[in-house]
Each structure stands twice: as structure tokens, then as C-alpha cells.
Coordinates of C-alpha atoms (C1' of nucleotides) in Angstrom, one line a residue:
Chain A
M1 CA 23.6 -29.7 -21.0
L2 CA 21.8 -28.1 -18.1
T3 CA 18.7 -28.9 -16.5
I4 CA 15.9 -26.3 -15.9
G5 CA 17.3 -25.8 -12.4
Q6 CA 20.8 -25.2 -13.4
L7 CA 19.7 -22.8 -16.1
A8 CA 17.6 -20.8 -14.0
A9 CA 20.2 -20.8 -11.1
Y10 CA 22.7 -19.5 -13.7
A11 CA 20.6 -16.7 -14.9
G12 CA 19.4 -16.0 -11.4
V13 CA 15.7 -16.7 -12.0
T14 CA 13.3 -19.3 -10.5
T15 CA 12.3 -22.6 -12.5
R16 CA 8.9 -21.3 -12.4
A17 CA 9.9 -18.0 -14.4
V18 CA 11.5 -20.1 -16.9
R19 CA 8.5 -22.5 -17.7
H20 CA 6.4 -19.2 -17.7
Y21 CA 8.8 -17.8 -20.5
H22 CA 8.2 -21.2 -22.2
Q23 CA 4.4 -20.9 -21.8
I24 CA 4.4 -17.5 -23.6
G25 CA 6.5 -18.3 -26.3
L26 CA 9.3 -16.1 -25.1
L27 CA 12.0 -18.8 -24.7
P28 CA 11.6 -21.7 -26.9
E29 CA 10.9 -25.3 -25.4
P30 CA 14.4 -27.1 -25.6
E31 CA 14.8 -30.8 -26.2
R32 CA 13.9 -33.3 -23.7
D33 CA 16.2 -36.0 -22.6
A34 CA 15.0 -39.7 -22.2
S35 CA 13.2 -39.3 -18.8
G36 CA 11.3 -36.0 -20.1
Y37 CA 13.4 -33.7 -18.6
R38 CA 14.2 -30.3 -20.3
R39 CA 17.8 -29.9 -21.4
Y40 CA 19.3 -26.7 -22.1
G41 CA 22.4 -25.5 -24.2
A42 CA 24.2 -22.3 -23.7
K43 CA 22.5 -20.3 -26.1
A44 CA 19.2 -20.6 -23.8
A45 CA 21.3 -19.4 -21.1
V46 CA 22.3 -16.5 -23.2
S47 CA 19.0 -15.9 -24.3
L48 CA 17.5 -16.2 -20.6
I49 CA 19.9 -13.5 -19.4
K50 CA 19.1 -11.0 -22.3
I51 CA 15.3 -11.4 -21.3
R52 CA 16.0 -10.9 -17.7
T53 CA 18.1 -7.7 -18.3
L54 CA 15.3 -6.3 -20.5
A55 CA 12.6 -7.6 -18.0
N56 CA 14.5 -6.0 -15.2
A57 CA 14.6 -2.8 -17.0
G58 CA 10.8 -2.8 -16.7
V59 CA 10.2 -4.0 -20.4
P60 CA 6.9 -6.0 -20.5
L61 CA 7.5 -9.8 -21.5
S62 CA 5.0 -9.4 -24.3
E63 CA 7.3 -6.8 -26.2
I64 CA 10.8 -8.4 -25.0
G65 CA 10.4 -11.0 -27.7
Q66 CA 10.0 -8.3 -30.4
M67 CA 12.8 -6.1 -29.0
L68 CA 15.3 -9.1 -29.1
E69 CA 14.4 -9.9 -33.0
A70 CA 14.4 -6.3 -33.9
D71 CA 17.2 -4.3 -35.8
A72 CA 19.3 -1.6 -34.0
S73 CA 17.1 1.3 -35.0
T74 CA 13.8 -0.3 -33.8
F75 CA 15.4 -1.5 -31.1
A76 CA 16.7 1.9 -29.9
E77 CA 13.2 3.1 -30.4
G78 CA 12.0 0.5 -28.0
I79 CA 14.5 1.4 -25.7
E80 CA 13.5 5.2 -25.8
R81 CA 9.9 4.3 -24.9
I82 CA 10.8 2.3 -22.2
D83 CA 13.0 4.9 -20.7
R84 CA 10.1 7.4 -20.9
H85 CA 8.2 5.1 -18.9
L86 CA 10.7 4.5 -16.5
R87 CA 11.0 8.4 -16.1
D88 CA 7.3 8.9 -15.6
E89 CA 6.9 6.0 -13.1
I90 CA 10.0 7.5 -11.0
E91 CA 8.3 10.7 -11.1
R92 CA 4.9 9.1 -9.9
L93 CA 6.7 7.5 -6.9
E94 CA 8.5 10.8 -6.2
T95 CA 5.5 12.6 -5.9
S96 CA 3.8 9.7 -3.8
R97 CA 6.6 9.8 -1.6
K98 CA 6.3 13.6 -0.8
Q99 CA 2.8 13.0 0.0
V100 CA 3.6 10.2 2.2
T101 CA 6.0 12.1 4.2
Q102 CA 3.5 14.9 4.5
L103 CA 1.1 12.1 6.0
I104 CA 3.5 11.6 9.1
A105 CA 2.0 14.8 10.3
G106 CA -1.2 13.9 12.0
D107 CA -4.2 15.5 10.1
S108 CA -2.4 15.8 6.7
L109 CA -4.3 13.0 5.6
A110 CA -5.2 14.2 2.2
L111 CA -4.8 17.8 3.1
P112 CA -2.4 20.2 2.2
P113 CA 0.0 22.1 4.8
E114 CA -2.2 25.3 4.8
V115 CA -5.2 23.4 6.0
T116 CA -3.4 21.5 8.6
S117 CA -2.1 24.7 10.2
Y118 CA -5.6 26.0 10.0
L119 CA -6.7 23.1 12.0
D120 CA -3.8 23.5 14.6
R121 CA -5.0 27.1 15.2
L122 CA -8.3 25.8 15.9
R123 CA -7.0 23.7 18.6
E124 CA -5.2 26.7 20.0
I125 CA -8.0 28.8 20.3
G126 CA -9.7 25.7 22.5
T127 CA -11.4 23.8 19.9
S128 CA -12.3 20.3 21.0
E129 CA -10.7 17.3 19.5
R130 CA -13.8 16.1 18.1
M131 CA -14.9 19.5 16.5
V132 CA -11.5 19.5 14.9
E133 CA -12.0 16.1 13.3
A134 CA -15.4 17.0 11.9
E135 CA -13.8 20.2 10.6
R136 CA -11.0 18.2 9.0
D137 CA -13.3 15.6 7.3
G138 CA -15.2 18.9 5.9
W139 CA -11.9 20.2 4.6
I140 CA -11.1 16.8 3.0
L141 CA -14.2 17.2 0.9
V142 CA -13.5 20.8 0.1
V143 CA -9.8 20.1 -1.0
A144 CA -11.1 17.1 -3.0
R145 CA -13.2 19.6 -5.2
W146 CA -11.1 22.4 -5.3
P147 CA -7.4 21.2 -5.0
E148 CA -6.2 24.4 -6.7
G149 CA -8.4 26.9 -5.2
I150 CA -7.4 26.0 -1.6
R151 CA -4.4 27.9 -1.5
E152 CA -5.9 31.1 -2.1
M153 CA -9.0 30.7 0.1
M154 CA -6.8 30.0 3.3
P155 CA -5.4 33.5 4.0
A156 CA -8.8 34.9 4.1
K157 CA -9.9 31.9 6.7
F158 CA -7.1 32.5 8.9
A159 CA -7.9 36.3 8.8
H160 CA -11.3 35.3 9.9
L161 CA -10.2 33.7 13.0
D162 CA -9.6 37.2 14.4
D163 CA -13.1 37.6 14.5
P164 CA -14.4 37.0 18.1
Q165 CA -17.7 35.8 16.6
L166 CA -16.0 33.0 14.7
V167 CA -14.2 31.9 17.8
R168 CA -17.1 32.0 19.8
L169 CA -18.8 29.7 17.0
Y170 CA -16.1 27.2 17.3
Q171 CA -16.4 27.2 21.2
L172 CA -20.2 26.7 20.9
G173 CA -19.7 23.8 18.6
S174 CA -17.0 22.2 20.8
E175 CA -19.5 22.5 23.7
L176 CA -22.3 21.0 21.8
I177 CA -20.3 18.2 20.0
E178 CA -18.8 16.9 23.3
S179 CA -22.2 17.2 25.4
D180 CA -25.5 15.3 25.1
A181 CA -27.4 18.5 24.9
G182 CA -30.7 17.9 23.0
D183 CA -32.2 19.7 20.0
D184 CA -33.6 22.3 22.0
D185 CA -30.4 23.5 23.7
P186 CA -30.3 27.3 23.5
R187 CA -26.5 27.2 22.4
L188 CA -28.0 26.1 19.1
E189 CA -29.8 29.2 18.5
E190 CA -26.8 31.2 19.6
A191 CA -24.8 29.4 16.9
A192 CA -27.3 29.9 14.3
D193 CA -27.4 33.7 15.1
I194 CA -23.7 34.1 14.6
L195 CA -23.6 32.0 11.4
A196 CA -26.6 34.2 9.8
A197 CA -24.5 37.3 10.8
L198 CA -21.4 36.0 9.2
A199 CA -23.2 34.8 6.2
E200 CA -24.7 38.3 5.9
Q201 CA -21.2 40.0 6.4
A202 CA -19.6 37.7 3.6
Y203 CA -22.8 38.0 1.2
T204 CA -22.7 42.0 1.5
S205 CA -19.0 42.3 1.3
G206 CA -19.2 40.1 -2.1
E207 CA -16.8 37.7 -0.6
I208 CA -19.3 35.1 -2.0
D209 CA -20.3 34.6 -5.6
P210 CA -23.7 33.1 -5.6
D211 CA -23.5 32.2 -9.1
K212 CA -20.2 30.4 -8.8
E213 CA -21.3 28.4 -5.7
A214 CA -24.7 27.6 -7.4
R215 CA -23.1 25.8 -10.2
D216 CA -21.3 23.6 -7.7
E217 CA -24.0 22.4 -5.6
V218 CA -22.7 19.1 -4.7
P219 CA -19.9 19.7 -2.4
F220 CA -22.1 22.0 -0.3
G221 CA -24.7 19.5 0.1
L222 CA -22.0 17.0 1.1
L223 CA -20.9 19.3 3.8
D224 CA -24.2 19.7 5.2
A225 CA -24.6 16.0 5.2
L226 CA -21.5 15.5 6.5
A227 CA -22.5 17.7 9.7
V228 CA -25.6 15.9 10.0
E229 CA -24.0 12.5 9.7
S230 CA -21.3 13.6 12.5
D231 CA -23.9 15.0 14.8
P232 CA -27.4 14.8 14.1
R233 CA -28.2 17.8 15.9
A234 CA -26.7 19.8 13.0
Q235 CA -29.8 19.1 11.6
R236 CA -31.6 21.4 13.8
L237 CA -28.9 24.0 13.2
L238 CA -29.6 23.7 9.5
D239 CA -33.1 24.4 10.1
L240 CA -32.4 27.3 12.3
M241 CA -30.4 28.9 9.4
R242 CA -33.2 28.3 6.9
K243 CA -35.7 30.0 9.1
R244 CA -33.0 33.0 9.1
G245 CA -33.0 33.1 5.1
W246 CA -30.3 31.0 4.4
S247 CA -30.4 27.8 2.7
S248 CA -27.8 26.1 4.8
W249 CA -24.8 27.1 7.1
T250 CA -22.0 26.1 4.8
R251 CA -24.1 27.0 1.4
T252 CA -24.2 30.6 2.5
R253 CA -26.7 31.7 0.0
P254 CA -30.1 33.4 0.3
E255 CA -32.8 31.2 -0.9
R256 CA -35.8 32.1 -3.1
L257 CA -37.7 30.6 -0.1
A258 CA -36.6 33.7 2.0
D259 CA -38.8 35.8 -0.1
Chain B
M1 CA -27.3 11.3 -1.0
L2 CA -25.0 10.0 -3.8
T3 CA -25.3 7.2 -6.1
I4 CA -22.2 5.3 -6.9
G5 CA -21.3 7.3 -9.8
Q6 CA -21.6 10.7 -8.3
L7 CA -19.4 9.3 -5.3
A8 CA -16.8 7.8 -7.5
A9 CA -16.7 11.2 -9.8
Y10 CA -16.3 13.1 -6.5
A11 CA -13.3 11.1 -5.3
G12 CA -11.8 10.7 -8.8
V13 CA -12.3 7.0 -9.2
T14 CA -14.2 4.5 -11.4
T15 CA -17.4 2.7 -10.1
R16 CA -15.6 -0.4 -10.4
A17 CA -13.1 0.8 -7.9
V18 CA -15.6 1.6 -5.4
R19 CA -17.5 -1.7 -5.7
H20 CA -14.1 -3.5 -5.3
Y21 CA -13.4 -1.8 -2.2
H22 CA -16.9 -3.0 -1.0
Q23 CA -15.7 -6.4 -2.0
I24 CA -12.5 -6.6 -0.1
G25 CA -14.4 -4.8 2.9
L26 CA -12.3 -1.8 2.7
L27 CA -15.4 0.5 2.2
P28 CA -18.7 -0.8 4.2
E29 CA -21.5 -1.5 1.8
P30 CA -24.2 1.7 2.3
E31 CA -27.9 1.5 2.6
R32 CA -29.9 0.6 -0.7
D33 CA -32.8 2.8 -1.9
A34 CA -36.2 1.4 -3.0
S35 CA -34.8 0.0 -6.3
G36 CA -31.8 -1.4 -5.0
Y37 CA -29.4 1.3 -5.8
R38 CA -26.6 2.1 -3.3
R39 CA -27.1 5.5 -1.6
Y40 CA -23.9 7.2 -0.1
G41 CA -23.5 9.9 2.8
A42 CA -20.7 12.2 3.0
K43 CA -18.9 10.0 5.4
A44 CA -18.5 7.4 2.6
A45 CA -17.0 10.5 0.2
V46 CA -14.4 11.3 3.0
S47 CA -13.5 7.7 3.7
L48 CA -13.2 6.9 0.0
I49 CA -10.9 10.2 -0.3
K50 CA -8.6 8.9 2.4
I51 CA -8.5 5.4 0.8
R52 CA -7.4 7.0 -2.4
T53 CA -4.8 9.1 -1.0
L54 CA -3.1 6.0 0.9
A55 CA -3.4 4.0 -2.4
N56 CA -2.0 6.7 -4.4
A57 CA 1.1 6.6 -2.1
G58 CA 1.5 2.9 -2.9
V59 CA 0.0 1.5 0.2
P60 CA -1.6 -2.0 -0.4
L61 CA -5.3 -2.0 -0.1
S62 CA -5.1 -4.9 2.4
E63 CA -3.3 -2.4 4.6
I64 CA -4.9 0.7 4.1
G65 CA -8.1 -0.6 6.5
Q66 CA -5.6 -1.3 9.3
M67 CA -4.0 2.2 8.7
L68 CA -6.9 4.3 8.8
E69 CA -8.0 2.8 12.1
A70 CA -4.6 2.9 13.8
D71 CA -3.5 5.2 16.3
A72 CA -1.0 8.1 15.5
S73 CA 2.3 5.9 16.3
T74 CA 0.8 2.8 14.6
F75 CA 0.1 5.1 11.7
A76 CA 3.4 6.9 11.6
E77 CA 5.1 3.5 11.8
G78 CA 3.1 2.2 8.5
I79 CA 4.0 5.3 6.9
E80 CA 7.8 4.8 7.4
R81 CA 7.4 1.5 6.1
I82 CA 5.4 2.9 3.2
D83 CA 8.2 5.3 2.6
R84 CA 11.2 2.9 2.9
H85 CA 9.2 0.9 0.3
L86 CA 9.0 3.8 -2.0
R87 CA 12.7 4.9 -1.6
D88 CA 13.5 1.2 -2.5
E89 CA 11.3 1.1 -5.6
I90 CA 12.6 4.5 -6.7
E91 CA 16.2 3.2 -6.3
R92 CA 15.4 0.0 -8.1
L93 CA 13.9 2.1 -11.3
E94 CA 16.9 4.4 -11.4
T95 CA 19.4 1.6 -11.8
S96 CA 17.0 0.0 -14.3
R97 CA 16.9 3.4 -16.1
K98 CA 20.9 3.5 -16.1
Q99 CA 20.9 0.1 -17.5
V100 CA 18.3 0.8 -20.1
T101 CA 20.2 4.0 -21.5
Q102 CA 23.3 1.9 -21.7
L103 CA 21.1 -0.5 -23.9
I104 CA 20.8 2.3 -26.6
A105 CA 24.6 1.4 -27.5
G106 CA 24.3 -1.7 -29.7
D107 CA 25.9 -4.7 -27.9
S108 CA 25.6 -3.4 -24.2
L109 CA 22.6 -5.9 -23.8
A110 CA 23.5 -7.3 -20.5
L111 CA 27.2 -6.0 -21.0
P112 CA 29.1 -3.5 -19.0
P113 CA 30.7 -0.5 -21.1
E114 CA 34.3 -2.3 -20.7
V115 CA 33.3 -5.2 -22.6
T116 CA 31.5 -3.5 -25.3
S117 CA 34.7 -1.4 -25.9
Y118 CA 36.5 -4.9 -26.1
L119 CA 34.2 -6.0 -28.7
D120 CA 34.7 -2.8 -30.6
R121 CA 38.2 -3.1 -30.6
L122 CA 37.9 -6.5 -31.9
R123 CA 36.1 -5.0 -34.9
E124 CA 39.0 -2.6 -35.4
I125 CA 41.4 -5.5 -35.8
G126 CA 39.3 -6.8 -38.4
T127 CA 37.2 -9.3 -36.7
S128 CA 34.3 -10.4 -38.5
E129 CA 30.6 -9.4 -37.2
R130 CA 29.4 -13.0 -36.7
M131 CA 32.6 -13.7 -34.8
V132 CA 32.1 -10.4 -32.8
E133 CA 28.5 -11.7 -32.0
A134 CA 30.1 -15.3 -30.8
E135 CA 32.4 -13.4 -28.5
R136 CA 29.6 -11.2 -27.3
D137 CA 27.6 -14.0 -26.3
G138 CA 30.5 -15.6 -24.6
W139 CA 30.9 -12.5 -22.6
I140 CA 27.2 -12.3 -21.4
L141 CA 27.6 -15.8 -19.9
V142 CA 31.0 -14.7 -18.2
V143 CA 29.6 -11.4 -16.9
A144 CA 26.4 -13.3 -15.6
R145 CA 29.0 -15.5 -13.5
W146 CA 31.4 -12.9 -12.3
P147 CA 29.7 -9.5 -12.4
E148 CA 32.2 -8.1 -9.9
G149 CA 35.4 -9.5 -11.3
I150 CA 35.1 -8.5 -14.7
R151 CA 36.3 -4.8 -14.3
E152 CA 39.7 -6.3 -13.0
M153 CA 40.1 -8.8 -15.7
M154 CA 39.4 -6.4 -18.7
P155 CA 42.8 -4.5 -18.5
A156 CA 44.5 -7.6 -19.0
K157 CA 42.3 -8.6 -21.8
F158 CA 42.9 -5.5 -23.7
A159 CA 46.9 -5.8 -23.2
H160 CA 46.6 -9.3 -24.7
L161 CA 45.3 -7.6 -28.1
D162 CA 49.0 -6.3 -28.5
D163 CA 49.8 -9.8 -29.0
P164 CA 50.1 -10.7 -32.7
Q165 CA 49.3 -14.3 -31.9
L166 CA 45.8 -13.4 -30.5
V167 CA 45.2 -11.1 -33.6
R168 CA 45.8 -13.8 -35.7
L169 CA 43.8 -16.2 -33.7
Y170 CA 40.6 -13.9 -34.3
Q171 CA 41.5 -13.4 -37.8
L172 CA 41.4 -17.1 -38.1
G173 CA 38.0 -17.5 -36.3
S174 CA 36.5 -14.9 -38.4
E175 CA 37.5 -16.5 -41.7
L176 CA 36.2 -19.9 -40.4
I177 CA 33.1 -18.8 -39.2
E178 CA 32.3 -17.0 -42.3
S179 CA 33.2 -19.9 -44.6
D180 CA 32.0 -22.9 -45.2
A181 CA 35.3 -24.7 -44.5
G182 CA 34.9 -28.5 -43.4
D183 CA 36.4 -30.3 -40.2
D184 CA 39.6 -31.0 -42.2
D185 CA 40.5 -27.1 -42.7
P186 CA 44.2 -26.7 -41.8
R187 CA 43.4 -23.2 -40.3
L188 CA 41.8 -25.1 -37.4
E189 CA 45.2 -26.8 -36.6
E190 CA 46.7 -23.5 -36.6
A191 CA 44.4 -22.0 -34.1
A192 CA 44.7 -24.8 -32.0
D193 CA 48.5 -24.3 -31.9
I194 CA 47.9 -20.6 -31.2
L195 CA 45.6 -21.5 -28.4
A196 CA 47.8 -24.1 -27.0
A197 CA 50.7 -21.6 -26.9
L198 CA 48.6 -18.9 -25.3
A199 CA 47.2 -21.4 -22.6
E200 CA 50.8 -22.4 -21.9
Q201 CA 51.9 -18.9 -21.5
A202 CA 48.9 -18.1 -19.1
Y203 CA 49.5 -21.1 -17.3
T204 CA 53.2 -20.9 -16.8
S205 CA 53.0 -17.1 -15.9
G206 CA 50.5 -17.8 -13.2
E207 CA 47.8 -16.0 -14.6
I208 CA 45.5 -18.8 -14.3
D209 CA 44.8 -20.4 -11.0
P210 CA 43.5 -23.9 -11.7
D211 CA 42.0 -24.5 -8.4
K212 CA 39.8 -21.5 -8.6
E213 CA 38.5 -22.5 -12.1
A214 CA 37.9 -26.0 -11.0
R215 CA 35.7 -24.8 -8.7
D216 CA 33.5 -23.0 -11.2
E217 CA 33.2 -25.7 -13.9
V218 CA 30.0 -24.9 -15.2
P219 CA 30.6 -21.5 -16.9
F220 CA 33.4 -23.1 -18.9
G221 CA 31.4 -26.0 -19.8
L222 CA 28.7 -23.3 -21.1
L223 CA 31.3 -21.5 -22.8
D224 CA 32.6 -24.6 -24.8
A225 CA 28.9 -25.6 -25.5
L226 CA 28.3 -22.1 -26.8
A227 CA 31.0 -22.4 -29.3
V228 CA 30.0 -25.5 -30.6
E229 CA 26.3 -24.5 -30.8
S230 CA 27.3 -21.4 -32.5
D231 CA 29.4 -23.3 -34.9
P232 CA 29.7 -27.0 -35.0
R233 CA 33.3 -27.0 -36.2
A234 CA 34.2 -25.8 -32.7
Q235 CA 33.9 -29.4 -31.6
R236 CA 37.0 -30.3 -33.9
L237 CA 38.9 -27.4 -32.5
L238 CA 38.1 -28.7 -28.8
D239 CA 39.1 -32.3 -29.9
L240 CA 42.5 -30.9 -31.3
M241 CA 43.0 -28.9 -27.9
R242 CA 42.5 -32.0 -25.8
K243 CA 45.3 -33.8 -28.1
R244 CA 47.6 -31.0 -27.1
G245 CA 46.9 -31.5 -23.5
W246 CA 44.4 -28.9 -23.0
S247 CA 40.9 -29.8 -21.7
S248 CA 39.2 -27.1 -23.8
W249 CA 39.9 -23.8 -25.4
T250 CA 38.3 -21.7 -22.7
R251 CA 39.2 -23.7 -19.9
T252 CA 42.9 -23.4 -20.0
R253 CA 43.8 -26.1 -17.6
P254 CA 45.8 -29.1 -18.0
E255 CA 44.1 -32.4 -17.9
R256 CA 45.0 -35.5 -16.0
L257 CA 44.6 -37.4 -19.2
A258 CA 47.4 -35.5 -20.6
D259 CA 49.8 -37.4 -18.3
Chain C
dA1 C1' -47.6 6.0 -23.5
dT2 C1' -43.6 5.2 -25.4
dG3 C1' -39.0 4.7 -26.6
dG4 C1' -34.2 5.8 -25.9
dA5 C1' -30.2 7.2 -23.1
dG6 C1' -27.7 6.9 -19.5
dG7 C1' -27.7 5.7 -14.8
dG8 C1' -27.8 1.5 -11.8
dT9 C1' -27.3 -4.3 -10.5
dT10 C1' -24.8 -9.1 -10.0
dG11 C1' -21.7 -12.3 -12.0
dA12 C1' -17.8 -13.4 -14.2
dC13 C1' -13.5 -13.5 -17.0
dG14 C1' -8.9 -11.1 -18.2
dC15 C1' -4.3 -8.9 -17.2
dA16 C1' 1.0 -9.7 -15.5
dG17 C1' 4.5 -12.3 -13.7
dC18 C1' 5.2 -15.2 -11.6
dG19 C1' 4.6 -18.2 -6.3
dT20 C1' 2.8 -22.0 -4.6
dC21 C1' 0.6 -26.5 -3.7
dA22 C1' -0.4 -31.3 -5.4
dA23 C1' 0.6 -35.7 -7.2
dG24 C1' 3.6 -37.8 -8.9
dG25 C1' 8.3 -39.6 -11.9
dT26 C1' 13.5 -39.7 -11.9
dC27 C1' 18.5 -39.4 -10.4
dA28 C1' 22.6 -39.8 -7.6
dA29 C1' 24.6 -41.0 -3.3
dG30 C1' 24.8 -43.9 0.9
Chain D
dC1 C1' 17.1 -49.8 -1.3
dT2 C1' 16.0 -46.0 0.6
dT3 C1' 16.4 -41.1 0.9
dG4 C1' 16.6 -36.5 -0.5
dA5 C1' 16.9 -33.6 -4.2
dC6 C1' 15.3 -32.5 -8.5
dC7 C1' 12.2 -32.8 -12.5
dT8 C1' 7.4 -33.2 -14.8
dT9 C1' 1.9 -31.3 -15.7
dG10 C1' -1.9 -28.7 -14.0
dA11 C1' -4.2 -25.7 -11.5
dC12 C1' -5.2 -21.9 -8.5
dG13 C1' -3.8 -17.7 -6.0
dC14 C1' -2.3 -12.9 -5.8
dT15 C1' -3.2 -7.2 -7.0
dG16 C1' -6.5 -3.8 -8.4
dC17 C1' -9.1 -3.2 -10.7
dG18 C1' -10.9 -3.2 -16.7
dT19 C1' -14.3 -5.0 -19.3
dC20 C1' -18.1 -7.6 -21.0
dA21 C1' -22.9 -9.5 -20.3
dA22 C1' -27.6 -9.3 -19.3
dC23 C1' -30.7 -7.3 -17.0
dC24 C1' -33.2 -3.2 -14.2
dC25 C1' -34.5 1.6 -13.1
dT26 C1' -35.3 6.7 -13.9
dC27 C1' -36.0 10.6 -16.5
dC28 C1' -36.8 13.1 -20.6
dA29 C1' -38.5 14.0 -25.2
dT30 C1' -41.8 12.8 -28.3

DNA sequence: ATGGAGGGTTGACGCAGCGTCAAGGTCAAG
DNA sequence: CTTGACCTTGACGCTGCGTCAACCCTCCAT
């Protein structure tokens, strides 16, 4: 006759686990000896080992009881379910692992490689680190909203970097964000002019679909808000854009107000 | 400004999750509006998305806060840890899956294929189903104790089945276990004779190492107990073996009492 | 103005599978 | 007789939220 400790050791589990199985009725409570100790026979050891085998395989304890009582075909059916579940779980972890290894590269937290390359390009053209970080956070919001569409829009974004206007814009942004210039800095006007010009280009070339963007206002609002939260002077930039007939600098759609 | 529901929807989580992150201090509580509603800015959305990215990757919430604050090298180190953990987890599940698919074959619950083949062989030589089940439970105990050694001992076991004595023994066992014969059935004596002869053979041929087995009494005791629990008449068999100078039928070692 | 739908608020319990005290009683050995 | 290793029950803790409950707020249609 085994004590609970011996039984547990034999099956390679803790005594707490055994008592837990008793509590949930998975393993029947054995007889007690004179002093109230549980005393186990060999069948208990066999049962416990079977239980652990299924539990190690990921079967929830609540199902193990039925599985051990089931006939062959029901059992096989249960096994099938378990196996599917295990496959799904493994797949989930595999994709997690892929994402995690991408995280090792600095910016890629929550960002696909295309976008991190874009950020690296920004650094190459002299964009300041804080500006890149602001840009990165913006992309995080964009990717969260259009995880699929991101791939198709990136080539155009890269191409855009050949435009000296855009390069100048990032330069202005870098200077401003690093400086303590006030709301009245003339570079804000210059930035607004460039933004308006770029918006005009994009709009007339049909690159922007106002209807499409109208249906998805939230992210644009968030992007504007993010800019202002990152640097309050962005508010002034938004105002300047509105004066020029654009509802915001990220939501490049002419407003009715412009009428 | 977003409500908690809008924020949650944007990041693809539930409001409960967001509130949970507040509770544990992972996401700072935002300002409230006049009616006490939480109002979120864009930075909260960015933070929440970052949090979910790490959480989806399997990072415990308790570590995410530090990881997001950490510098690049500390972050990379954390990622490394996470990745190792993911690898281990995947491996664990893979082995579970292997075990589970083996379970589909009937007897293999907690048993390696060598043993299930052995059980199938027993069926072929006419061993009754209940006898096979008893044998199977015995093997479960054996495998639990010597998971490594099982592979090397099985060939000898298979070879043993060529011995007509052993075949007869399983036949006797099958008959007895299926019948309601009493303690005085002469077949018990016959079985004891065979067992004693086999034990003698094994002992003189050096197949058994008494010292080795002495160090590991528990499993032998369990096997004896299992037999008796499966069929009380096994007790009589044990007694008969003891009379013949063997301490039990599974623990094939001569006792001092035999002096 | 009213009522209902669909938000929001805090508080609390529930889940799986045990780990881990706490506060004792028991057993075997020296 | 003591000591240390075991046993007993009971209860809380952990992770990451899900799910009531009971109530308040806002907006829209009537």
C-alpha cells in the first residue's frame, strides 16, 4: 500500500496534483488507514499514469474522465479533437515565433518589414530620431487598420521619397521637433505649403479616393491626434492646412468649408 | 477622443482587456470626461497595439511593461528569452502530438509500440481479453518506472513466447481469470509450477540480477498488488510461489525464507 | 417628453491546474 | 524523547481576462 507521496512520486507528479484529481472526482478517493492517511493500491497508480498521459497531451482534466471510460470509437474521436487542437496551438505559436524574431530588429514592433525599411530610408535622408519615432507610431496605427493594404501602398511611398519636396518636409519636421521653436516659426508655414502642394498633387492625380477615406474617418482622426499629442505645435500646422483648404495634413481631402 | 469601446475595437481587443491593463498598471488610466467616461488619445491606441503585439507573442503581461521601456539591447535580450520559451513550448506540443496520435491505436495509452505489439502477440496465442488488459496495466507500471530500459528488454520477452511453458501459462491465466473457479482450482498449482520453473531458468541463466531488483522493490510490490486487485485469486498464486521458494511471481528472486 | 437601445461605470465571482502557505497530527529512526 | 520527514484539511494566489450585476449616460425615434 502506497502513501500519497509514494504514489505521486511513482507517477511523477506532486501530491497536490493527486489531491486535486480527488477534488474534481477524476481519481477516486482511496481508503484511509487508522491515522487517516490515504492508502493507494496498484490500480490507483495505473489510473494516475493514464491520467497524466492524457493531461500531458493537453487534454483538459474535465474531459479525461469521460475519455478513460469511453469505448474505442468515442475515444478515437476524442483523440482526433485533441490532435486538431494541438495542431492549431502549434501553428499559433509558430506564427508568434515568426513575429517575435522580427521584433529583434529595432522598429519592427507591430510593423511589417516594408515599413521598417521605409523608416530606415527616412533615417538615411537625415530625418531625426524623434521624428522617425513619431512616424513609426503613425505607421503602427495605419498597419493596425489596414494590415492587408499596407503591402500595396508601400512602393508608392518609397517612390515619393524621390520628390525633393517630401525630403524637405521631413527635414523641416526633424528641425522643428528637435527645436523649441514656437507656434510662430516660419518653418511651419513652409511645411504647410509643401503639404498643401503634395495633397493637391495626390488629389488631382486620383491617388486619393475621397469616398473611400471618408468611410474610415477614425484612423485619420487618430493620426492627427497622434501628431498633436507628440508635439503640440502640430496643432498649428493643422490650422494652417485648414486655411489652405485641406481638412488636415494626413486626411488629404478637401473640405466643404473650403467652398 | 475615443471611448474605451472604440479604442478596444481599434486594437482588436475587448473593453475588459483594456480595463484589465489599467488595473495592473500596464496601460495608464486616461482622463475622464464630464460623465466619468474614459477618453483616450492616439498614443493610448499605439501603446495598446504594442502591448497586444507582445502579448500575442506569448510575453506575460507582467513583463511587457518593462520590455516597452527597455533600451534596445535589453529588449533584444527579452525577445531572446521569449523565443527560447516559444521553441520549448512548440517542442513540448510536438511530442504531445506524437504521443496522442499513438493513442489512437487501442492499447497504447501510456505504452510504447513495442509493448502494444507484445500485447497483440498475446492475443494471437489465444490470451483472453481480460487477461491482456491485466497484462497491459502491469506494463503501464513497468514503463512508468523504466521508460528507458523497456526497449532493450522487449526482444527477450518476445523470444520467450516461443517457450510452450509460457504459452501454457498465459492460457491458464486466461481460463482462470474468465472463470469463477475457486482458490482450490488445480490450475493454480500448475501455473505456480510453471512460474517456478521459469523463474529458476531465469535465475540460473543470470538473466536476473537480484541486487538490481532488490534496489527497486516498489514496482515489484505494485505488480503483485495489481494482480491481486485485478483478481483476488492471484493471492493464492503468490502463496504457492512462496512455498516453492520464490518471494513472488513477478519478483523472481529467491527469498531468505527459502533457507 | 419619453422610452428604448446601446454605450459607459465599478465590483465581484469564475475558469484551469495546480503552487504554496498555515496549523496542525503521525511515523520511523536515533 | 526528540527530530525530521511525511500526512491531514483549508484557504488564498496565480494568468488573463469572460461574464454577470446593478446602475448611469447619450442619442435617436416617437
